[in-house]
Short mmCIF file of C-alpha atoms and ligand atoms in Angstrom, two decimals:
data_model
loop_
_atom_site.label_atom_id
_atom_site.label_comp_id
_atom_site.label_asym_id
_atom_site.label_seq_id
_atom_site.Cartn_x
_atom_site.Cartn_y
_atom_site.Cartn_z
CA MET X 1346 122.48 6.22 46.51
CA PRO X 1347 119.65 6.63 44.13
CA ASP X 1348 118.92 10.20 42.83
CA THR X 1349 115.34 10.53 44.00
CA LEU X 1350 112.98 9.00 46.51
CA ARG X 1351 111.05 7.43 43.74
CA ASP X 1352 114.38 5.63 42.65
CA LEU X 1353 114.89 4.70 46.24
CA ILE X 1354 111.43 3.08 46.64
CA GLU X 1355 111.94 1.20 43.32
CA GLU X 1356 115.33 -0.03 44.58
CA LEU X 1357 113.67 -1.26 47.84
CA ALA X 1358 110.92 -3.08 45.81
CA LEU X 1359 113.79 -4.56 43.78
CA ALA X 1360 115.76 -5.50 46.96
CA ASN X 1361 112.79 -7.39 48.31
CA ARG X 1362 112.49 -9.43 45.17
CA ILE X 1363 116.20 -10.18 44.86
CA LEU X 1364 116.35 -11.41 48.44
CA ALA X 1365 113.42 -13.68 47.89
CA HIS X 1366 114.68 -14.91 44.66
CA GLU X 1367 118.13 -15.68 46.19
CA GLY X 1368 116.52 -17.75 49.04
CA VAL X 1369 117.18 -15.11 51.87
CA LEU X 1370 113.46 -14.18 52.31
CA ASP X 1371 110.57 -16.44 51.71
CA ALA X 1372 106.88 -15.83 52.52
CA PHE X 1373 108.03 -14.06 55.49
CA GLY X 1374 110.99 -11.53 56.29
CA HIS X 1375 111.25 -7.97 55.29
CA VAL X 1376 113.78 -5.21 54.18
CA SER X 1377 113.62 -1.58 54.84
CA VAL X 1378 115.81 1.52 54.00
CA ARG X 1379 116.22 4.71 56.01
CA HIS X 1380 115.00 8.03 54.46
CA PRO X 1381 118.20 9.59 53.01
CA ALA X 1382 117.04 13.14 53.91
CA ASP X 1383 115.21 12.49 57.18
CA PRO X 1384 117.04 10.08 59.55
CA GLY X 1385 113.88 9.89 61.62
CA ARG X 1386 112.07 8.07 58.85
CA PHE X 1387 112.32 4.81 57.04
CA PHE X 1388 110.63 2.92 54.25
CA LEU X 1389 109.22 -0.54 54.53
CA ALA X 1390 106.51 -2.59 52.48
CA ARG X 1391 103.12 -3.34 53.69
CA SER X 1392 102.70 -6.88 55.03
CA ARG X 1393 103.32 -8.85 51.79
CA SER X 1394 105.57 -11.71 50.71
CA PRO X 1395 108.79 -9.96 49.56
CA LEU X 1396 108.72 -11.66 46.06
CA LEU X 1397 105.47 -9.75 45.29
CA VAL X 1398 106.49 -6.35 46.65
CA GLU X 1399 105.98 -3.35 44.31
CA PRO X 1400 106.86 0.28 44.77
CA ALA X 1401 103.12 0.97 45.45
CA ASP X 1402 103.45 -1.18 48.61
CA ILE X 1403 106.14 0.89 50.15
CA LEU X 1404 105.05 2.90 53.26
CA GLU X 1405 106.99 5.56 55.15
CA TYR X 1406 107.42 5.03 58.89
CA THR X 1407 108.55 6.97 61.91
CA LEU X 1408 111.30 5.27 64.09
CA ASP X 1409 108.48 4.31 66.46
CA SER X 1410 107.62 1.84 63.55
CA GLU X 1411 104.30 3.54 62.94
CA PRO X 1412 103.24 4.69 59.43
CA VAL X 1413 103.64 8.42 58.89
CA ARG X 1414 100.31 8.57 57.09
CA PRO X 1415 97.39 6.34 58.42
CA ALA X 1416 97.30 3.12 56.55
CA LYS X 1417 94.44 0.83 55.94
CA VAL X 1418 96.63 -1.99 54.74
CA ARG X 1419 98.17 -4.75 57.00
CA LEU X 1420 101.56 -3.91 58.41
CA TYR X 1421 104.41 -6.29 59.15
CA ALA X 1422 104.04 -7.49 62.84
CA GLU X 1423 107.82 -7.32 63.33
CA ARG X 1424 108.46 -3.79 62.10
CA VAL X 1425 109.89 -2.71 65.42
CA ILE X 1426 112.96 -4.58 64.42
CA HIS X 1427 113.59 -1.97 61.87
CA GLY X 1428 112.63 1.24 63.81
CA CYS X 1429 114.56 0.08 67.06
CA ILE X 1430 117.70 -0.63 65.05
CA TYR X 1431 117.55 2.76 63.23
CA GLN X 1432 117.07 4.42 66.61
CA ALA X 1433 120.05 2.59 68.10
CA ARG X 1434 122.46 2.97 65.12
CA SER X 1435 122.69 6.22 63.20
CA ASP X 1436 125.11 4.60 60.76
CA VAL X 1437 122.57 1.90 59.74
CA MET X 1438 120.80 2.89 56.41
CA ALA X 1439 119.12 -0.52 55.73
CA VAL X 1440 117.89 -3.49 57.60
CA CYS X 1441 116.75 -6.96 56.61
CA HIS X 1442 115.07 -9.41 58.95
CA HIS X 1443 114.82 -13.06 57.64
CA HIS X 1444 114.40 -16.72 58.50
CA ALA X 1445 116.69 -18.06 55.72
CA ALA X 1446 117.07 -21.90 55.63
CA ALA X 1447 120.80 -21.59 55.46
CA VAL X 1448 121.04 -19.83 58.80
CA LEU X 1449 118.30 -21.67 60.71
CA PRO X 1450 120.62 -24.75 61.61
CA PHE X 1451 122.93 -22.32 63.49
CA CYS X 1452 120.05 -20.51 65.17
CA VAL X 1453 118.63 -23.81 66.32
CA ALA X 1454 121.94 -25.33 67.39
CA GLY X 1455 123.20 -22.12 68.81
CA LYS X 1456 126.49 -22.50 66.95
CA PRO X 1457 128.23 -19.29 65.61
CA ILE X 1458 128.60 -18.61 61.94
CA VAL X 1459 132.06 -17.34 61.21
CA PRO X 1460 133.45 -16.08 58.02
CA VAL X 1461 134.92 -19.09 56.20
CA PHE X 1462 135.62 -17.78 52.64
CA HIS X 1463 136.71 -14.41 51.14
CA VAL X 1464 133.36 -12.91 50.32
CA GLY X 1465 131.98 -14.02 53.68
CA ALA X 1466 134.23 -11.56 55.30
CA THR X 1467 131.47 -8.94 54.84
CA ILE X 1468 129.43 -10.62 57.75
CA GLY X 1469 132.17 -9.43 60.12
CA ALA X 1470 134.53 -11.29 62.69
CA GLU X 1471 131.75 -11.91 65.17
CA ILE X 1472 127.89 -12.51 64.94
CA PRO X 1473 126.39 -12.25 68.30
CA PHE X 1474 123.18 -14.28 69.41
CA TRP X 1475 119.98 -12.97 70.87
CA ASP X 1476 117.46 -15.32 72.69
CA GLN X 1477 114.16 -13.60 73.14
CA HIS X 1478 113.33 -16.20 75.94
CA ASP X 1479 116.18 -14.87 78.04
CA GLU X 1480 114.56 -11.62 78.72
CA PHE X 1481 110.84 -12.04 77.73
CA GLY X 1482 110.11 -15.69 78.75
CA ASP X 1483 107.64 -17.60 76.57
CA THR X 1484 106.42 -15.60 73.54
CA ASP X 1485 105.31 -16.46 70.12
CA LEU X 1486 108.81 -15.67 69.08
CA LEU X 1487 107.68 -12.68 66.94
CA VAL X 1488 109.53 -9.47 67.74
CA VAL X 1489 106.44 -7.12 68.13
CA LYS X 1490 106.98 -5.00 71.21
CA PRO X 1491 109.37 -1.91 71.15
CA GLU X 1492 111.06 -3.41 74.23
CA GLU X 1493 111.77 -6.52 72.32
CA GLY X 1494 113.10 -4.53 69.35
CA ARG X 1495 115.36 -2.53 71.70
CA SER X 1496 116.66 -5.73 73.27
CA LEU X 1497 117.42 -7.03 69.88
CA ALA X 1498 119.20 -3.84 68.93
CA ARG X 1499 121.30 -3.95 72.01
CA ALA X 1500 122.45 -7.55 71.15
CA LEU X 1501 123.28 -6.54 67.65
CA GLY X 1502 125.52 -3.71 69.11
CA GLN X 1503 128.00 -2.45 66.59
CA HIS X 1504 128.01 -5.75 64.55
CA SER X 1505 126.55 -6.19 61.08
CA VAL X 1506 124.46 -9.28 61.83
CA VAL X 1507 122.68 -10.85 64.90
CA LEU X 1508 121.38 -14.38 64.92
CA MET X 1509 118.18 -14.93 66.72
CA LYS X 1510 117.79 -18.32 68.60
CA ARG X 1511 115.20 -20.53 67.01
CA HIS X 1512 114.05 -17.76 64.83
CA GLY X 1513 116.26 -16.24 62.16
CA ALA X 1514 118.67 -13.33 61.59
CA THR X 1515 118.72 -9.54 61.37
CA VAL X 1516 121.30 -7.97 59.01
CA VAL X 1517 122.22 -4.27 58.74
CA GLY X 1518 124.05 -2.20 56.06
CA GLY X 1519 125.21 1.33 55.25
CA GLY X 1520 122.99 1.08 52.09
CA LEU X 1521 120.55 -1.28 50.24
CA LYS X 1522 123.03 -2.71 47.97
CA GLU X 1523 125.52 -3.44 50.80
CA LEU X 1524 122.66 -4.95 52.86
CA VAL X 1525 121.54 -7.25 50.00
CA SER X 1526 125.16 -8.33 49.40
CA ARG X 1527 125.73 -8.97 53.12
CA SER X 1528 122.52 -10.89 53.47
CA ILE X 1529 123.18 -13.11 50.57
CA PHE X 1530 126.88 -13.81 51.45
CA LEU X 1531 125.70 -14.54 55.07
CA CYS X 1532 123.62 -17.36 53.73
CA GLN X 1533 126.30 -18.73 51.35
CA ASN X 1534 128.90 -18.48 54.22
CA ALA X 1535 126.48 -20.45 56.37
CA GLU X 1536 126.09 -23.16 53.80
CA TYR X 1537 129.87 -23.52 53.08
CA GLN X 1538 130.52 -23.61 56.83
CA LEU X 1539 128.08 -26.46 57.38
CA ARG X 1540 129.19 -28.40 54.28
CA ALA X 1541 132.85 -27.93 55.20
CA HIS X 1542 132.18 -29.78 58.54
CA LEU X 1543 131.59 -32.95 56.38
CA LEU X 1544 135.34 -32.64 55.52
CA GLY X 1545 136.66 -31.54 58.76
CA ALA X 1546 136.70 -28.55 61.05
CA PRO X 1547 136.44 -25.49 58.92
CA THR X 1548 139.15 -22.80 59.48
CA PRO X 1549 137.69 -19.22 59.66
CA LEU X 1550 139.47 -16.32 57.98
CA HIS X 1551 142.24 -14.71 60.04
CA PRO X 1552 141.27 -11.42 61.79
CA GLY X 1553 143.39 -9.35 59.24
CA GLU X 1554 141.82 -11.06 56.34
CA ILE X 1555 138.37 -10.26 57.59
CA THR X 1556 139.26 -6.64 57.86
CA LEU X 1557 140.90 -6.44 54.34
CA ALA X 1558 138.43 -8.61 52.52
CA GLY X 1559 135.38 -7.15 54.33
CA ALA X 1560 136.53 -3.56 53.22
CA LEU X 1561 136.99 -4.72 49.69
CA ASN X 1562 133.65 -6.44 49.44
CA LEU X 1563 131.96 -3.18 50.45
CA LYS X 1564 133.54 -1.03 47.70
CA PRO X 1565 130.89 0.52 45.44
CA SER X 1566 132.39 -1.15 42.41
CA VAL X 1567 131.86 -4.63 44.05
CA VAL X 1568 128.35 -4.11 45.44
CA ASP X 1569 127.24 -2.61 42.05
CA ARG X 1570 128.60 -5.52 40.32
CA THR X 1571 126.78 -8.15 42.57
CA TRP X 1572 123.66 -5.99 42.62
CA GLU X 1573 123.68 -6.06 38.78
CA TYR X 1574 124.15 -9.81 38.70
CA TRP X 1575 121.34 -10.57 41.19
CA ARG X 1576 119.06 -8.03 39.40
CA LEU X 1577 119.55 -9.81 36.05
CA ARG X 1578 118.98 -13.21 37.56
CA LEU X 1579 115.68 -11.83 38.91
CA ALA X 1580 114.72 -10.29 35.56
CA ALA X 1581 115.65 -13.47 33.71
CA ALA X 1582 113.28 -15.46 36.05
CA GLY X 1583 110.55 -12.89 35.15
CA GLY X 1584 110.33 -11.48 38.63
CA SER X 1585 111.23 -7.85 38.30
CA PRO X 1586 108.91 -5.33 39.95
CA PRO X 1587 106.83 -2.83 37.97
CA ARG X 1588 108.20 0.79 37.96
CA ALA X 1589 106.90 3.14 40.54
CA GLY X 1590 103.38 4.56 39.38
CA ALA X 1591 103.27 2.01 36.62
CA ALA X 1592 100.12 0.32 37.99
CA LYS X 1593 98.21 3.72 38.36
CA ALA X 1594 99.36 4.72 34.79
CA GLY X 1595 98.10 1.46 33.48
CA ARG X 1596 94.67 1.81 35.14
CA ARG X 1597 94.55 5.53 33.70
CA GLY X 1598 95.40 4.12 30.42
CA LYS X 1599 92.57 1.50 30.52
CA ARG X 1600 90.10 4.05 31.72
CA ARG X 1601 90.91 6.40 28.85
CA GLY X 1602 90.76 3.51 26.40
CA LYS X 1603 87.23 2.64 27.56
CA ARG X 1604 85.95 6.20 26.80
ZN1 LIG N 121 110.89 -13.07 62.22
#
């Protein structure tokens, strides 16, 4: 866990960019983190493509998914996904909603994703499906109403991932690094599972393997190592976010320079 809120907000901006750079998030999708000292609040960016998110874009929300302070910026339409899951799951500290290309074939076909390789164990033994149409009929498929968010949270239950029919996936974690790790390994697992079908029916991990490998993959030493790897890949591509307050400091410096 970062030392200060400023560090946490920088980490959230970085998580946005890592998940975009690794192909989990695209122009859409979002990632949030619960306030470490106030479980009734969470942090989420203003409506912006995740690859562009900076610390200055991060807003604080109540669990009703409304900003704590009035905001003039555009907000994510699907922010109720985050608030409703934080309401339902006190153990969840971070949430990612995405429409990753790797998982969409499963969302469209209604076929389950199961852990098929050791690191894939982090997704858990079972991933439930949620079909918005079952409860709400024809919609634009965006999860925007609190009752839709609550329905999704019910479908997630105590699992780590829920697949959303014809839409995408929502992933939860006990912290940002764990969430980023699970989100990326979900996509890798989906790709391997689909490709393995070309060779024959893939065999999922045994239940005991899922428990043991899943716990191993959540160790701080492991999530720190993967986080560092993805962070450096992003930096090498020139995509690191500025530090919190860097834009303001830059502007102040320019103003001072003009005087
Ligand atoms: Zn969505």
